Amino acid sequence: MANRLSDEMSNSFRSYCVSASIVLYRTIPDELRTCLGSLLSNGIDKVFVIDNSETNQLCSICPKDERVEYIFNNRNVGYGAAHNIAIRKSLAGGYKYHIVANPDIYFGSDVISKIVSYMNENYDVGQLIPNTLYPDGRLQYVVRLLPRPMDLFYRRFLPSCCTRKINYKFLLEFADHTKEMNVPFHQGSFMFFRSSALAEVGLFDERIFMYLEDVDLTRRMHKRFRTMFWPYVTIVHSHRSGSYKDFRLMLIHIISAIKYFNKWGWFRDRERELWNREIVEKYRKR
């Protein structure tokens, strides 16, 4: 079924046709303006703005532009479920590529064209994330090893002085981030997808409300396609790590982790151990 859907959709994709989706929930208006400006200045053909907020006040921030479609859910359906609304519209519209973007990102005007050129030349790449910086210029480690339960537990509940060694390995701090890497965990702040690959692999798992839905999808994509960290363009991501500061978000993160490990395995996950070992061996600085 998935392969047939992929074949049918691949015939309808228009060349250089890119859509994007942004999910809002009590989003800072200036961040949304900046993110939309980055996307539209890069020639994105369609931007779906999916609003999970309690009111539709953020609609006024969206420009009156036929390329922007605002969708108000009137409730918080979850991060992955909201993006799925847009991805289904993108697939139905025949867009060749789709970007899942956080509203707190921004980038220059030549980023998307360079990514599209790379994707057009590398048909085995299903997903890409570019080099990502914090606003102060520090490198953000957006590709990582597949998480083990203790990785998440230690990083959350132990003081930073006790997790340096864990982070060095888990966050791939040992790797050369000036070179591309094929890694099965992409942080969800900016996920550039080949639409035919999404049609084949499936969308976000809507059972995971928020957090780790990005790991789950990248992992499924990695089974069939290369999932690349591509450092030759750069974006900026504010990344406030809300679940480390907000107790409610922390609970959501824990529940999502339980669902993720129930799905893939807690302490017995042979695929995770195999892939993580291969990544460490391949990308340790040469």
Coordinates of C-alpha atoms in Angstrom, one line a residue:
M1 CA 0.0 0.0 0.0
A2 CA 2.7 2.5 1.0
N3 CA 4.9 1.7 -2.0
R4 CA 1.9 2.1 -4.4
L5 CA 1.0 5.4 -2.8
S6 CA 4.6 6.5 -3.2
D7 CA 4.7 5.6 -6.9
E8 CA 1.4 7.4 -7.6
M9 CA 2.5 10.6 -5.8
S10 CA 6.0 10.6 -7.4
N11 CA 4.3 11.0 -10.8
S12 CA 2.5 14.2 -9.6
F13 CA 5.4 16.0 -7.9
R14 CA 6.3 19.3 -9.5
S15 CA 10.1 20.1 -9.8
Y16 CA 11.5 22.5 -7.2
C17 CA 8.1 22.5 -5.4
V18 CA 8.6 22.9 -1.6
S19 CA 6.0 23.3 1.2
A20 CA 6.6 23.9 4.9
S21 CA 4.6 23.7 8.1
I22 CA 4.9 25.6 11.4
V23 CA 3.0 24.5 14.5
L24 CA 2.0 27.2 16.9
Y25 CA 1.1 27.1 20.6
R26 CA 1.2 30.4 22.4
T27 CA 4.0 31.4 20.1
I28 CA 5.8 34.7 20.4
P29 CA 4.5 36.8 17.5
D30 CA 7.9 38.2 16.6
E31 CA 9.4 34.7 16.3
L32 CA 6.6 33.7 13.9
R33 CA 7.1 36.8 11.8
T34 CA 10.8 36.1 11.5
C35 CA 10.3 32.4 10.7
L36 CA 7.7 33.2 8.0
G37 CA 10.0 35.8 6.6
S38 CA 12.8 33.3 6.3
L39 CA 10.6 30.7 4.6
L40 CA 8.9 33.1 2.1
S41 CA 12.2 34.8 1.2
N42 CA 13.6 31.4 0.3
G43 CA 10.9 30.9 -2.3
I44 CA 8.8 28.3 -0.4
D45 CA 5.7 27.6 -2.5
K46 CA 3.3 26.9 0.4
V47 CA 3.5 27.5 4.2
F48 CA 0.9 25.8 6.4
V49 CA 0.6 27.5 9.7
I50 CA -1.1 25.1 12.1
D51 CA -2.3 26.8 15.3
N52 CA -2.9 24.7 18.5
S53 CA -3.5 27.7 20.6
E54 CA -6.7 28.5 22.6
T55 CA -7.5 31.5 20.4
N56 CA -6.8 32.4 16.8
Q57 CA -5.0 35.7 17.6
L58 CA -1.8 34.6 15.8
C59 CA -3.7 34.6 12.6
S60 CA -3.2 38.4 12.3
I61 CA 0.6 37.8 12.3
C62 CA 0.4 35.8 9.0
P63 CA 0.8 37.9 5.9
K64 CA -2.0 38.1 3.4
D65 CA -0.1 36.0 0.9
E66 CA -1.6 33.2 -1.1
R67 CA 1.4 31.1 -0.2
V68 CA 0.4 31.1 3.5
E69 CA -2.5 28.9 4.8
Y70 CA -3.5 29.4 8.4
I71 CA -5.3 26.5 10.1
F72 CA -6.8 27.0 13.6
N73 CA -7.4 23.7 15.5
N74 CA -9.1 25.3 18.5
R75 CA -7.3 22.9 20.7
N76 CA -3.8 21.4 21.3
V77 CA -3.8 18.2 19.2
G78 CA -0.1 17.7 19.7
Y79 CA 3.1 18.6 17.8
G80 CA 3.2 15.6 15.4
A81 CA -0.5 15.4 14.8
A82 CA -0.6 19.1 13.9
H83 CA 2.2 18.8 11.4
N84 CA 0.5 15.7 10.0
I85 CA -2.4 18.0 9.0
A86 CA 0.0 20.0 6.9
I87 CA 1.9 17.1 5.5
R88 CA -1.2 15.4 4.3
K89 CA -2.2 18.6 2.5
S90 CA 1.4 18.8 1.1
L91 CA 1.3 15.2 -0.2
A92 CA -2.2 15.8 -1.8
G93 CA -0.9 19.0 -3.4
G94 CA 2.0 17.2 -5.0
Y95 CA 4.9 19.1 -3.4
K96 CA 8.2 17.5 -4.0
Y97 CA 9.7 18.4 -0.6
H98 CA 8.3 19.4 2.8
I99 CA 9.9 21.2 5.7
V100 CA 8.8 20.7 9.3
A101 CA 10.0 23.9 11.0
N102 CA 9.8 25.3 14.5
P103 CA 8.6 28.9 14.8
D104 CA 11.8 29.9 16.6
I105 CA 14.2 29.4 13.6
Y106 CA 15.5 31.7 11.0
F107 CA 18.0 31.6 8.2
G108 CA 19.4 33.4 5.1
S109 CA 17.8 33.6 1.7
D110 CA 19.9 31.0 -0.1
V111 CA 19.5 28.1 2.3
I112 CA 16.5 26.3 0.7
S113 CA 17.8 26.5 -2.9
K114 CA 21.1 24.8 -1.8
I115 CA 19.3 22.1 0.0
V116 CA 17.0 21.4 -2.9
S117 CA 20.0 21.1 -5.2
Y118 CA 21.6 18.6 -2.9
M119 CA 18.4 16.6 -2.6
N120 CA 17.8 16.6 -6.4
E121 CA 21.3 15.1 -6.8
N122 CA 21.0 12.5 -4.0
Y123 CA 17.8 10.5 -4.5
D124 CA 18.7 8.1 -1.7
V125 CA 18.4 10.9 0.9
G126 CA 14.9 11.0 2.5
Q127 CA 15.6 13.6 5.2
L128 CA 18.0 16.3 5.9
I129 CA 18.9 18.7 8.7
P130 CA 21.4 21.6 8.2
N131 CA 24.1 23.0 10.5
T132 CA 22.3 24.7 13.4
L133 CA 23.5 27.4 15.7
Y134 CA 22.1 29.1 18.8
P135 CA 21.5 32.8 18.5
D136 CA 24.9 33.5 20.2
G137 CA 26.7 31.5 17.5
R138 CA 27.3 28.3 19.5
L139 CA 26.9 25.0 17.7
Q140 CA 23.7 23.2 18.4
Y141 CA 24.0 19.4 18.4
V142 CA 20.9 18.5 16.4
V143 CA 21.9 14.9 15.4
R144 CA 22.5 12.4 18.1
L145 CA 22.7 8.7 19.0
L146 CA 19.4 6.9 19.4
P147 CA 18.5 7.4 23.1
R148 CA 18.6 4.7 25.8
P149 CA 16.4 5.2 28.8
M150 CA 19.4 6.0 31.0
D151 CA 20.6 8.7 28.5
L152 CA 17.4 10.7 29.0
F153 CA 17.1 10.0 32.7
Y154 CA 20.7 11.0 33.5
R155 CA 20.6 14.1 31.3
R156 CA 17.4 15.4 32.9
F157 CA 18.0 14.6 36.6
L158 CA 21.7 14.6 37.1
P159 CA 23.7 17.9 37.4
S160 CA 25.6 18.9 34.3
C161 CA 29.0 18.2 35.9
C162 CA 27.9 14.5 36.0
T163 CA 26.7 14.3 32.5
R164 CA 29.6 15.7 30.5
K165 CA 30.8 12.2 29.4
I166 CA 27.3 11.1 28.6
N167 CA 26.7 14.2 26.5
Y168 CA 30.0 13.9 24.7
K169 CA 28.9 10.6 23.3
F170 CA 25.1 10.9 23.0
L171 CA 25.2 14.4 21.4
L172 CA 28.0 13.3 19.0
E173 CA 30.3 16.0 20.3
F174 CA 33.2 13.8 19.2
A175 CA 32.2 14.1 15.6
D176 CA 33.4 16.6 13.0
H177 CA 30.4 18.8 12.4
T178 CA 32.0 20.4 9.3
K179 CA 31.3 17.1 7.4
E180 CA 28.0 15.5 6.5
M181 CA 26.8 12.5 8.6
N182 CA 24.1 9.9 8.1
V183 CA 22.4 9.7 11.5
P184 CA 19.0 8.2 12.6
F185 CA 18.1 10.9 15.2
H186 CA 17.4 14.5 13.9
Q187 CA 16.1 17.1 16.3
G188 CA 12.7 18.3 15.1
S189 CA 13.4 22.0 14.8
F190 CA 14.1 21.8 11.1
M191 CA 13.4 18.6 9.2
F192 CA 13.7 18.7 5.4
F193 CA 11.8 15.7 3.9
R194 CA 11.6 14.2 0.4
S195 CA 7.8 13.9 0.1
S196 CA 7.9 10.5 -1.7
A197 CA 9.9 9.1 1.2
L198 CA 7.3 10.4 3.7
A199 CA 4.6 8.8 1.6
E200 CA 6.5 5.5 1.9
V201 CA 7.6 5.6 5.5
G202 CA 4.5 7.3 7.1
L203 CA 4.0 10.5 9.0
F204 CA 4.5 11.4 12.7
D205 CA 3.2 8.9 15.2
E206 CA 0.3 10.8 16.7
R207 CA 0.3 8.6 19.8
I208 CA 3.4 10.6 20.9
F209 CA 1.9 14.0 21.8
M210 CA 5.2 16.0 21.9
Y211 CA 8.9 15.1 22.3
L212 CA 10.6 12.1 20.7
E213 CA 8.2 12.1 17.8
D214 CA 11.1 13.5 15.8
V215 CA 13.3 10.5 16.8
D216 CA 10.6 8.0 16.0
L217 CA 10.1 9.4 12.5
T218 CA 13.8 9.9 11.6
R219 CA 14.4 6.3 12.8
R220 CA 11.8 4.9 10.5
M221 CA 13.1 7.0 7.7
H222 CA 16.6 5.8 8.3
K223 CA 15.6 2.2 7.7
R224 CA 14.9 3.0 4.0
F225 CA 16.8 6.2 3.2
R226 CA 19.8 8.2 4.2
T227 CA 19.0 10.8 6.9
M228 CA 21.7 13.4 6.6
F229 CA 23.2 16.1 8.7
W230 CA 24.3 18.5 6.0
P231 CA 26.6 21.3 7.3
Y232 CA 27.0 23.4 4.2
V233 CA 24.1 25.7 5.0
T234 CA 23.3 27.1 8.5
I235 CA 20.1 28.0 10.3
V236 CA 19.6 29.6 13.8
H237 CA 17.4 28.0 16.4
S238 CA 16.5 29.6 19.7
H239 CA 15.8 26.3 21.5
R240 CA 14.6 27.1 25.0
S241 CA 14.5 23.5 26.3
G242 CA 11.1 24.2 27.8
S243 CA 10.6 20.7 29.3
Y244 CA 13.7 21.4 31.5
K245 CA 12.0 24.5 33.0
D246 CA 8.3 23.7 33.0
F247 CA 6.9 20.8 35.2
R248 CA 3.9 20.3 32.9
L249 CA 6.2 20.0 29.8
M250 CA 8.5 17.7 31.8
L251 CA 5.6 15.3 32.4
I252 CA 4.7 15.4 28.7
H253 CA 8.3 14.5 27.9
I254 CA 8.3 11.6 30.3
I255 CA 5.0 10.2 28.9
S256 CA 6.3 10.5 25.4
A257 CA 9.5 8.7 26.4
I258 CA 7.4 5.9 27.9
K259 CA 5.5 5.6 24.6
Y260 CA 8.6 5.7 22.5
F261 CA 10.4 3.0 24.5
N262 CA 7.3 0.8 24.7
K263 CA 7.3 1.0 20.9
W264 CA 11.0 0.4 20.2
G265 CA 12.3 -1.4 23.3
W266 CA 13.6 -0.2 26.6
F267 CA 16.8 -2.1 27.5
R268 CA 16.7 -4.6 24.6
D269 CA 16.8 -2.8 21.2
R270 CA 19.3 -4.5 18.9
E271 CA 18.8 -2.0 16.1
R272 CA 19.6 0.9 18.4
E273 CA 22.8 -0.7 19.7
L274 CA 23.9 -1.7 16.2
W275 CA 23.3 1.8 14.7
N276 CA 24.8 3.6 17.7
R277 CA 27.9 1.5 17.5
E278 CA 28.3 2.1 13.8
I279 CA 27.9 5.8 14.2
V280 CA 30.5 6.1 16.9
E281 CA 33.0 4.0 14.9
K282 CA 32.3 5.9 11.6
Y283 CA 32.2 9.5 12.8
R284 CA 34.7 9.7 15.6
K285 CA 37.0 12.5 14.5
R286 CA 39.4 11.2 11.8

